[in-house]
Tab-separated table of N, CA, C and O in Angstrom:
chain	number	residue	atom	x	y	z
Q	1	MET	N	15.388	-112.802	4.812
Q	1	MET	CA	14.780	-112.446	3.535
Q	1	MET	C	13.319	-112.063	3.769
Q	1	MET	O	12.641	-112.700	4.562
Q	2	PRO	N	12.846	-111.059	3.066
Q	2	PRO	CA	11.440	-110.680	3.194
Q	2	PRO	C	10.532	-111.724	2.538
Q	2	PRO	O	10.956	-112.465	1.652
Q	3	ALA	N	9.274	-111.751	2.974
Q	3	ALA	CA	8.297	-112.702	2.441
Q	3	ALA	C	7.362	-111.992	1.463
Q	3	ALA	O	6.993	-110.829	1.668
Q	4	PHE	N	6.993	-112.708	0.412
Q	4	PHE	CA	6.096	-112.181	-0.612
Q	4	PHE	C	5.009	-113.200	-0.914
Q	4	PHE	O	5.260	-114.407	-0.918
Q	5	ASN	N	3.784	-112.703	-1.174
Q	5	ASN	CA	2.694	-113.546	-1.641
Q	5	ASN	C	2.661	-113.464	-3.157
Q	5	ASN	O	2.665	-112.362	-3.723
Q	6	VAL	N	2.623	-114.608	-3.791
Q	6	VAL	CA	2.576	-114.681	-5.250
Q	6	VAL	C	1.287	-115.414	-5.620
Q	6	VAL	O	1.063	-116.536	-5.189
Q	7	THR	N	0.411	-114.755	-6.389
Q	7	THR	CA	-0.850	-115.370	-6.801
Q	7	THR	C	-0.998	-115.332	-8.315
Q	7	THR	O	-0.533	-114.399	-8.975
Q	8	LEU	N	-1.655	-116.350	-8.827
Q	8	LEU	CA	-1.874	-116.478	-10.260
Q	8	LEU	C	-3.015	-115.560	-10.696
Q	8	LEU	O	-4.060	-115.507	-10.038
Q	9	LYS	N	-2.828	-114.820	-11.760
Q	9	LYS	CA	-3.881	-113.955	-12.285
Q	9	LYS	C	-4.942	-114.796	-12.988
Q	9	LYS	O	-4.681	-115.907	-13.448
Q	10	SER	N	-6.142	-114.249	-13.084
Q	10	SER	CA	-7.258	-114.918	-13.732
Q	10	SER	C	-6.902	-115.273	-15.173
Q	10	SER	O	-6.334	-114.455	-15.900
Q	11	GLY	N	-7.214	-116.487	-15.567
Q	11	GLY	CA	-6.974	-116.915	-16.936
Q	11	GLY	C	-5.608	-117.513	-17.191
Q	11	GLY	O	-5.347	-118.040	-18.264
Q	12	ALA	N	-4.711	-117.436	-16.212
Q	12	ALA	CA	-3.372	-118.006	-16.389
Q	12	ALA	C	-3.414	-119.503	-16.096
Q	12	ALA	O	-4.210	-119.971	-15.289
Q	13	SER	N	-2.562	-120.251	-16.758
Q	13	SER	CA	-2.556	-121.702	-16.590
Q	13	SER	C	-1.780	-122.102	-15.339
Q	13	SER	O	-0.896	-121.367	-14.888
Q	14	PRO	N	-2.088	-123.272	-14.777
Q	14	PRO	CA	-1.345	-123.762	-13.609
Q	14	PRO	C	0.157	-123.889	-13.873
Q	14	PRO	O	0.959	-123.764	-12.951
Q	15	SER	N	0.546	-124.096	-15.123
Q	15	SER	CA	1.975	-124.195	-15.426
Q	15	SER	C	2.697	-122.868	-15.170
Q	15	SER	O	3.886	-122.851	-14.863
Q	16	GLU	N	1.977	-121.753	-15.273
Q	16	GLU	CA	2.566	-120.449	-14.972
Q	16	GLU	C	2.915	-120.344	-13.484
Q	16	GLU	O	3.925	-119.757	-13.109
Q	17	LEU	N	2.075	-120.932	-12.632
Q	17	LEU	CA	2.351	-120.941	-11.201
Q	17	LEU	C	3.586	-121.787	-10.909
Q	17	LEU	O	4.447	-121.394	-10.127
Q	18	GLU	N	3.683	-122.927	-11.564
Q	18	GLU	CA	4.861	-123.787	-11.378
Q	18	GLU	C	6.126	-123.076	-11.849
Q	18	GLU	O	7.178	-123.194	-11.232
Q	19	ALA	N	6.015	-122.310	-12.926
Q	19	ALA	CA	7.170	-121.561	-13.428
Q	19	ALA	C	7.597	-120.489	-12.413
Q	19	ALA	O	8.799	-120.270	-12.207
Q	20	ALA	N	6.632	-119.844	-11.765
Q	20	ALA	CA	6.956	-118.840	-10.752
Q	20	ALA	C	7.632	-119.497	-9.549
Q	20	ALA	O	8.596	-118.962	-9.003
Q	21	LYS	N	7.153	-120.658	-9.137
Q	21	LYS	CA	7.783	-121.389	-8.025
Q	21	LYS	C	9.225	-121.734	-8.369
Q	21	LYS	O	10.121	-121.599	-7.550
Q	22	LYS	N	9.436	-122.187	-9.584
Q	22	LYS	CA	10.786	-122.560	-10.020
Q	22	LYS	C	11.705	-121.337	-10.009
Q	22	LYS	O	12.851	-121.414	-9.586
Q	23	LYS	N	11.183	-120.200	-10.457
Q	23	LYS	CA	11.991	-118.982	-10.470
Q	23	LYS	C	12.407	-118.607	-9.050
Q	23	LYS	O	13.544	-118.212	-8.809
Q	24	VAL	N	11.487	-118.752	-8.096
Q	24	VAL	CA	11.801	-118.437	-6.699
Q	24	VAL	C	12.938	-119.323	-6.201
Q	24	VAL	O	13.926	-118.833	-5.655
Q	25	THR	N	12.807	-120.623	-6.394
Q	25	THR	CA	13.832	-121.533	-5.869
Q	25	THR	C	15.150	-121.413	-6.630
Q	25	THR	O	16.214	-121.512	-6.032
Q	26	ASP	N	15.079	-121.167	-7.920
Q	26	ASP	CA	16.305	-121.009	-8.721
Q	26	ASP	C	17.111	-119.780	-8.298
Q	26	ASP	O	18.324	-119.750	-8.474
Q	27	GLN	N	16.421	-118.774	-7.767
Q	27	GLN	CA	17.107	-117.544	-7.376
Q	27	GLN	C	17.351	-117.462	-5.871
Q	27	GLN	O	17.548	-116.381	-5.327
Q	28	GLY	N	17.316	-118.611	-5.209
Q	28	GLY	CA	17.683	-118.657	-3.794
Q	28	GLY	C	16.558	-118.436	-2.816
Q	28	GLY	O	16.789	-118.347	-1.612
Q	29	GLY	N	15.329	-118.384	-3.302
Q	29	GLY	CA	14.185	-118.210	-2.416
Q	29	GLY	C	13.686	-119.533	-1.874
Q	29	GLY	O	14.124	-120.610	-2.289
Q	30	LYS	N	12.750	-119.426	-0.929
Q	30	LYS	CA	12.191	-120.619	-0.283
Q	30	LYS	C	10.678	-120.454	-0.178
Q	30	LYS	O	10.185	-119.460	0.347
Q	31	ILE	N	9.926	-121.433	-0.692
Q	31	ILE	CA	8.474	-121.402	-0.598
Q	31	ILE	C	8.099	-121.849	0.818
Q	31	ILE	O	8.486	-122.926	1.258
Q	32	THR	N	7.360	-120.977	1.523
Q	32	THR	CA	7.026	-121.252	2.916
Q	32	THR	C	5.582	-121.684	3.118
Q	32	THR	O	5.256	-122.249	4.156
Q	33	ASN	N	4.705	-121.409	2.148
Q	33	ASN	CA	3.301	-121.790	2.272
Q	33	ASN	C	2.680	-121.853	0.884
Q	33	ASN	O	2.925	-120.976	0.058
Q	34	GLU	N	1.889	-122.891	0.647
Q	34	GLU	CA	1.139	-122.977	-0.610
Q	34	GLU	C	-0.336	-122.850	-0.302
Q	34	GLU	O	-0.834	-123.492	0.617
Q	35	PHE	N	-1.034	-122.002	-1.035
Q	35	PHE	CA	-2.454	-121.756	-0.805
Q	35	PHE	C	-3.293	-122.871	-1.424
Q	35	PHE	O	-2.911	-123.446	-2.450
Q	36	THR	N	-4.452	-123.144	-0.820
Q	36	THR	CA	-5.338	-124.172	-1.357
Q	36	THR	C	-6.602	-123.577	-1.995
Q	36	THR	O	-7.117	-124.132	-2.944
Q	37	LEU	N	-7.071	-122.454	-1.487
Q	37	LEU	CA	-8.295	-121.863	-2.039
Q	37	LEU	C	-8.038	-121.033	-3.287
Q	37	LEU	O	-8.906	-120.898	-4.139
Q	38	ILE	N	-6.853	-120.471	-3.372
Q	38	ILE	CA	-6.457	-119.724	-4.566
Q	38	ILE	C	-5.131	-120.291	-5.054
Q	38	ILE	O	-4.416	-120.941	-4.302
Q	39	LYS	N	-4.833	-120.061	-6.307
Q	39	LYS	CA	-3.573	-120.559	-6.860
Q	39	LYS	C	-2.469	-119.580	-6.510
Q	39	LYS	O	-2.397	-118.485	-7.062
Q	40	GLY	N	-1.639	-119.977	-5.558
Q	40	GLY	CA	-0.562	-119.097	-5.147
Q	40	GLY	C	0.252	-119.677	-4.016
Q	40	GLY	O	0.023	-120.798	-3.560
Q	41	PHE	N	1.209	-118.870	-3.536
Q	41	PHE	CA	2.097	-119.304	-2.472
Q	41	PHE	C	2.750	-118.101	-1.815
Q	41	PHE	O	2.723	-116.994	-2.344
Q	42	THR	N	3.328	-118.338	-0.639
Q	42	THR	CA	4.158	-117.349	0.034
Q	42	THR	C	5.587	-117.845	-0.030
Q	42	THR	O	5.838	-119.042	0.154
Q	43	ALA	N	6.505	-116.933	-0.298
Q	43	ALA	CA	7.911	-117.315	-0.391
Q	43	ALA	C	8.795	-116.259	0.249
Q	43	ALA	O	8.483	-115.068	0.200
Q	44	GLU	N	9.880	-116.720	0.857
Q	44	GLU	CA	10.932	-115.819	1.287
Q	44	GLU	C	11.848	-115.679	0.075
Q	44	GLU	O	12.276	-116.675	-0.502
Q	45	PHE	N	12.093	-114.434	-0.315
Q	45	PHE	CA	12.770	-114.177	-1.577
Q	45	PHE	C	13.640	-112.944	-1.425
Q	45	PHE	O	13.217	-111.966	-0.800
Q	46	PRO	N	14.852	-112.935	-1.967
Q	46	PRO	CA	15.707	-111.755	-1.844
Q	46	PRO	C	15.017	-110.506	-2.411
Q	46	PRO	O	14.504	-110.527	-3.535
Q	47	ALA	N	14.976	-109.447	-1.619
Q	47	ALA	CA	14.288	-108.214	-2.034
Q	47	ALA	C	14.863	-107.642	-3.327
Q	47	ALA	O	14.129	-107.091	-4.144
Q	48	ASP	N	16.160	-107.805	-3.531
Q	48	ASP	CA	16.766	-107.250	-4.742
Q	48	ASP	C	16.478	-108.081	-5.992
Q	48	ASP	O	16.793	-107.664	-7.097
Q	49	ALA	N	15.856	-109.244	-5.831
Q	49	ALA	CA	15.532	-110.090	-6.981
Q	49	ALA	C	14.028	-110.183	-7.248
Q	49	ALA	O	13.608	-110.815	-8.211
Q	50	VAL	N	13.221	-109.535	-6.407
Q	50	VAL	CA	11.771	-109.660	-6.552
Q	50	VAL	C	11.270	-109.079	-7.873
Q	50	VAL	O	10.254	-109.513	-8.403
Q	51	HIS	N	12.002	-108.131	-8.452
Q	51	HIS	CA	11.585	-107.555	-9.739
Q	51	HIS	C	11.476	-108.619	-10.833
Q	51	HIS	O	10.683	-108.490	-11.745
Q	52	SER	N	12.245	-109.691	-10.719
Q	52	SER	CA	12.174	-110.745	-11.733
Q	52	SER	C	10.830	-111.465	-11.687
Q	52	SER	O	10.341	-111.935	-12.709
Q	53	LEU	N	10.213	-111.534	-10.510
Q	53	LEU	CA	8.862	-112.110	-10.406
Q	53	LEU	C	7.810	-111.102	-10.849
Q	53	LEU	O	6.823	-111.461	-11.480
Q	54	GLU	N	8.008	-109.837	-10.501
Q	54	GLU	CA	7.025	-108.806	-10.821
Q	54	GLU	C	6.879	-108.578	-12.318
Q	54	GLU	O	5.846	-108.086	-12.770
Q	55	THR	N	7.873	-108.952	-13.101
Q	55	THR	CA	7.777	-108.777	-14.554
Q	55	THR	C	6.971	-109.887	-15.222
Q	55	THR	O	6.659	-109.788	-16.402
Q	56	ASN	N	6.618	-110.923	-14.456
Q	56	ASN	CA	5.807	-112.019	-14.996
Q	56	ASN	C	4.361	-111.548	-15.109
Q	56	ASN	O	3.718	-111.241	-14.112
Q	57	GLU	N	3.830	-111.496	-16.316
Q	57	GLU	CA	2.475	-110.984	-16.534
Q	57	GLU	C	1.378	-111.911	-16.018
Q	57	GLU	O	0.215	-111.525	-15.976
Q	58	HIS	N	1.728	-113.123	-15.601
Q	58	HIS	CA	0.728	-114.097	-15.162
Q	58	HIS	C	0.533	-114.156	-13.648
Q	58	HIS	O	-0.357	-114.853	-13.184
Q	59	VAL	N	1.365	-113.451	-12.886
Q	59	VAL	CA	1.252	-113.490	-11.429
Q	59	VAL	C	1.226	-112.085	-10.834
Q	59	VAL	O	1.682	-111.129	-11.460
Q	60	THR	N	0.673	-111.994	-9.628
Q	60	THR	CA	0.693	-110.771	-8.839
Q	60	THR	C	1.601	-111.017	-7.648
Q	60	THR	O	1.518	-112.066	-7.005
Q	61	VAL	N	2.465	-110.064	-7.338
Q	61	VAL	CA	3.416	-110.183	-6.228
Q	61	VAL	C	3.135	-109.072	-5.227
Q	61	VAL	O	3.075	-107.899	-5.597
Q	62	GLU	N	2.939	-109.464	-3.963
Q	62	GLU	CA	2.694	-108.496	-2.893
Q	62	GLU	C	3.544	-108.858	-1.687
Q	62	GLU	O	3.714	-110.047	-1.394
Q	63	ALA	N	4.023	-107.850	-0.984
Q	63	ALA	CA	4.755	-108.108	0.248
Q	63	ALA	C	3.806	-108.753	1.254
Q	63	ALA	O	2.657	-108.337	1.389
Q	64	ASP	N	4.262	-109.790	1.937
Q	64	ASP	CA	3.459	-110.457	2.948
Q	64	ASP	C	3.409	-109.556	4.181
Q	64	ASP	O	4.418	-108.988	4.581
Q	65	SER	N	2.215	-109.402	4.752
Q	65	SER	CA	2.087	-108.576	5.949
Q	65	SER	C	0.920	-109.070	6.787
Q	65	SER	O	0.091	-109.857	6.328
Q	66	GLU	N	0.877	-108.586	7.992
Q	66	GLU	CA	-0.193	-108.966	8.925
Q	66	GLU	C	-1.461	-108.228	8.536
Q	66	GLU	O	-1.436	-107.031	8.241
Q	67	VAL	N	-2.592	-108.935	8.580
Q	67	VAL	CA	-3.885	-108.334	8.289
Q	67	VAL	C	-4.637	-108.216	9.606
Q	67	VAL	O	-4.714	-109.179	10.367
Q	68	LYS	N	-5.162	-107.030	9.881
Q	68	LYS	CA	-5.904	-106.808	11.126
Q	68	LYS	C	-7.347	-106.472	10.813
Q	68	LYS	O	-7.645	-105.829	9.814
Q	69	THR	N	-8.235	-106.908	11.698
Q	69	THR	CA	-9.648	-106.533	11.583
Q	69	THR	C	-9.983	-105.596	12.743
Q	69	THR	O	-9.304	-105.593	13.754
Q	70	GLN	N	-11.029	-104.860	12.605
Q	70	GLN	CA	-11.390	-103.914	13.668
Q	70	GLN	C	-12.134	-104.592	14.769
Q	70	GLN	O	-12.817	-105.509	14.665
């Protein structure tokens, strides 16, 4: 399963993050990392079901990828 970063948008309540986590696990995904500096997490989630997270107006969903510096 591909990995996605899910972060809480500004002004959203912590309960919205918990709801996103629940949606991931309810749909067969697995949370692999929880962030401490920002409200969010990385999860392995079926690519064909990621649209259900993207429709949540309280979170941002991005494909997890390697970040390189010059």
